[in-house]
Amino acid sequence: ENIEKDERSFEFMCGVNISLGECYLAKGDIRTAAYFIDKARNGIPQYRERDKYNRLRALYALESSYYSRTGDADRAAMYLDSALMAASRFERLTGERFILLGEQELQEAKIEIKNQQIARQRNIILFTLTGSAAILFALLVILGLYRRRNAAYKKLAQKAQEWSMQEETVRIPVSIAPEN
């Protein structure tokens, strides 16, 4: 967090120095403009690469203006070329960054989709296991009731057989008269 804070303060100070250099150059105070150009140049090595090229572009453009004001056309052209190269590098790095961010977001979206599919499959498995357990429980209950009913039926049949055996021994023969 402190490193990021330091980077932001360097970025701010470099931006301020470049802006002040542009202001003094537009005002015609070449000496003060050179002072702020030097201060801005000293702050640039503190930047991350992407931000460094953006600031270098601004600084080189300022230095090109400075040298064209002082009459040094060769240095002005050299710094103008450097500003164009820094701008090109900044655009390339920024484009690569956006591509990397897009690829990262795509990977995160794929991971999220896979996580949703896993959660859905987990729910299906849980539902299937719960349903299977409920069906197994119902079958066990039905089997238990069937066995109990079957045992009761056998018991009843045995008692019925015992009663029929008792009736045959107790039965008194009844004669059937022709009048009846």
XYZ file of C-alpha atoms in Angstrom:
180
model
C 0.000 0.000 0.000
C 2.844 2.407 0.839
C 4.638 1.509 -2.399
C 1.497 2.265 -4.393
C 1.124 5.545 -2.480
C 4.752 6.460 -3.292
C 4.195 5.611 -6.971
C 1.140 7.848 -7.074
C 3.016 10.717 -5.413
C 5.917 10.351 -7.896
C 3.406 10.264 -10.749
C 1.668 13.352 -9.415
C 4.914 15.264 -8.881
C 6.219 14.323 -12.320
C 2.955 15.472 -13.888
C 3.118 18.731 -11.961
C 6.747 19.315 -13.015
C 5.936 18.656 -16.684
C 2.918 20.968 -16.517
C 4.953 23.706 -14.835
C 7.684 23.260 -17.439
C 5.086 23.698 -20.213
C 3.682 26.798 -18.500
C 7.093 28.450 -18.045
C 8.074 27.549 -21.601
C 4.863 29.120 -22.941
C 5.569 32.165 -20.780
C 9.059 32.397 -22.262
C 10.997 31.657 -19.036
C 13.413 29.126 -20.564
C 15.595 28.784 -17.488
C 12.747 27.875 -15.115
C 11.288 25.552 -17.770
C 14.672 23.718 -17.928
C 14.615 23.385 -14.110
C 11.192 21.704 -14.148
C 12.206 19.499 -17.104
C 15.163 18.235 -15.058
C 12.951 17.643 -12.011
C 10.453 15.701 -14.129
C 13.244 13.631 -15.717
C 14.566 12.674 -12.269
C 11.124 11.416 -11.163
C 10.463 9.169 -14.164
C 12.623 6.140 -13.207
C 10.282 5.550 -10.235
C 7.381 4.540 -12.503
C 6.038 1.203 -13.577
C 6.858 0.504 -17.222
C 3.438 1.350 -18.664
C 3.157 4.655 -16.780
C 6.791 5.442 -17.484
C 6.233 5.561 -21.248
C 3.202 7.799 -20.873
C 5.211 10.298 -18.815
C 8.238 9.973 -21.108
C 6.021 10.858 -24.058
C 4.921 14.058 -22.307
C 8.464 14.864 -21.144
C 10.012 14.272 -24.593
C 7.351 16.443 -26.223
C 8.154 19.188 -23.693
C 11.889 18.835 -24.322
C 11.292 18.983 -28.089
C 9.411 22.242 -27.587
C 12.173 23.482 -25.282
C 14.943 22.786 -27.810
C 12.960 24.247 -30.688
C 12.537 27.422 -28.555
C 16.248 27.526 -27.829
C 17.052 27.064 -31.527
C 18.562 23.550 -31.344
C 16.606 21.939 -34.218
C 18.533 18.643 -34.142
C 17.785 18.010 -30.479
C 14.193 19.141 -30.973
C 13.761 16.580 -33.779
C 15.488 13.896 -31.706
C 13.182 14.466 -28.729
C 10.150 14.602 -31.004
C 11.126 11.177 -32.398
C 11.630 9.931 -28.855
C 8.187 11.241 -27.892
C 6.633 9.371 -30.832
C 8.463 6.163 -29.899
C 7.395 6.481 -26.249
C 3.797 7.102 -27.344
C 3.943 4.020 -29.587
C 5.369 1.894 -26.753
C 2.725 3.217 -24.352
C -0.066 2.338 -26.788
C 1.388 -1.138 -27.317
C 1.710 -1.753 -23.572
C -1.765 -0.390 -22.925
C -3.193 -2.584 -25.699
C -1.388 -5.622 -24.293
C -2.712 -4.773 -20.852
C -6.281 -4.622 -22.153
C -5.785 -7.926 -23.945
C -4.412 -9.497 -20.768
C -7.276 -8.068 -18.728
C -9.769 -9.410 -21.277
C -8.139 -12.847 -21.208
C -8.162 -12.792 -17.412
C -11.859 -11.881 -17.351
C -12.547 -14.649 -19.861
C -10.735 -17.176 -17.667
C -12.643 -15.962 -14.608
C -15.922 -16.319 -16.513
C -14.967 -19.858 -17.568
C -14.105 -20.725 -13.968
C -17.427 -19.275 -12.795
C -19.320 -21.320 -15.403
C -17.462 -24.480 -14.340
C -18.230 -23.738 -10.681
C -21.910 -23.326 -11.552
C -21.876 -26.608 -13.486
C -20.206 -28.370 -10.550
C -22.791 -26.921 -8.152
C -25.609 -28.030 -10.493
C -24.141 -31.540 -10.759
C -23.685 -31.663 -6.984
C -27.354 -30.730 -6.559
C -28.411 -33.413 -9.074
C -26.324 -36.042 -7.265
C -27.716 -34.941 -3.905
C -31.278 -35.072 -5.251
C -30.657 -38.505 -6.803
C -29.157 -39.870 -3.576
C -31.999 -38.419 -1.516
C -34.590 -39.886 -3.898
C -32.826 -43.255 -3.901
C -32.684 -43.261 -0.105
C -36.391 -42.405 0.073
C -37.250 -45.201 -2.391
C -35.067 -47.676 -0.463
C -36.726 -46.655 2.793
C -40.172 -47.069 1.235
C -39.210 -50.506 -0.084
C -37.935 -51.547 3.338
C -41.186 -50.361 4.941
C -43.251 -52.236 2.319
C -41.095 -55.347 2.793
C -41.545 -55.114 6.556
C -45.314 -54.715 6.192
C -45.421 -57.599 3.698
C -43.509 -59.887 6.070
C -45.714 -58.885 8.982
C -48.859 -59.468 6.880
C -47.484 -62.755 5.589
C -46.607 -63.888 9.143
C -50.093 -62.844 10.326
C -51.667 -64.718 7.413
C -49.672 -67.857 8.221
C -50.623 -67.547 11.879
C -54.277 -67.093 10.932
C -54.143 -70.053 8.564
C -52.554 -72.181 11.257
C -55.240 -71.150 13.763
C -57.924 -71.812 11.197
C -56.481 -75.282 10.646
C -56.351 -75.861 14.386
C -60.004 -74.763 14.748
C -61.058 -76.985 11.915
C -59.272 -79.904 13.572
C -61.008 -79.128 16.851
C -64.426 -78.921 15.173
C -64.022 -82.312 13.568
C -63.304 -83.959 16.896
C -66.125 -82.185 18.678
C -68.679 -82.558 15.950
C -71.640 -84.718 16.769
C -73.070 -86.613 13.934
C -76.559 -85.517 13.213
C -78.833 -88.015 11.696
C -80.912 -86.838 8.958
C -84.422 -87.994 9.218
C -86.565 -88.494 6.178
C -89.028 -85.948 7.522
C -86.496 -83.209 7.564
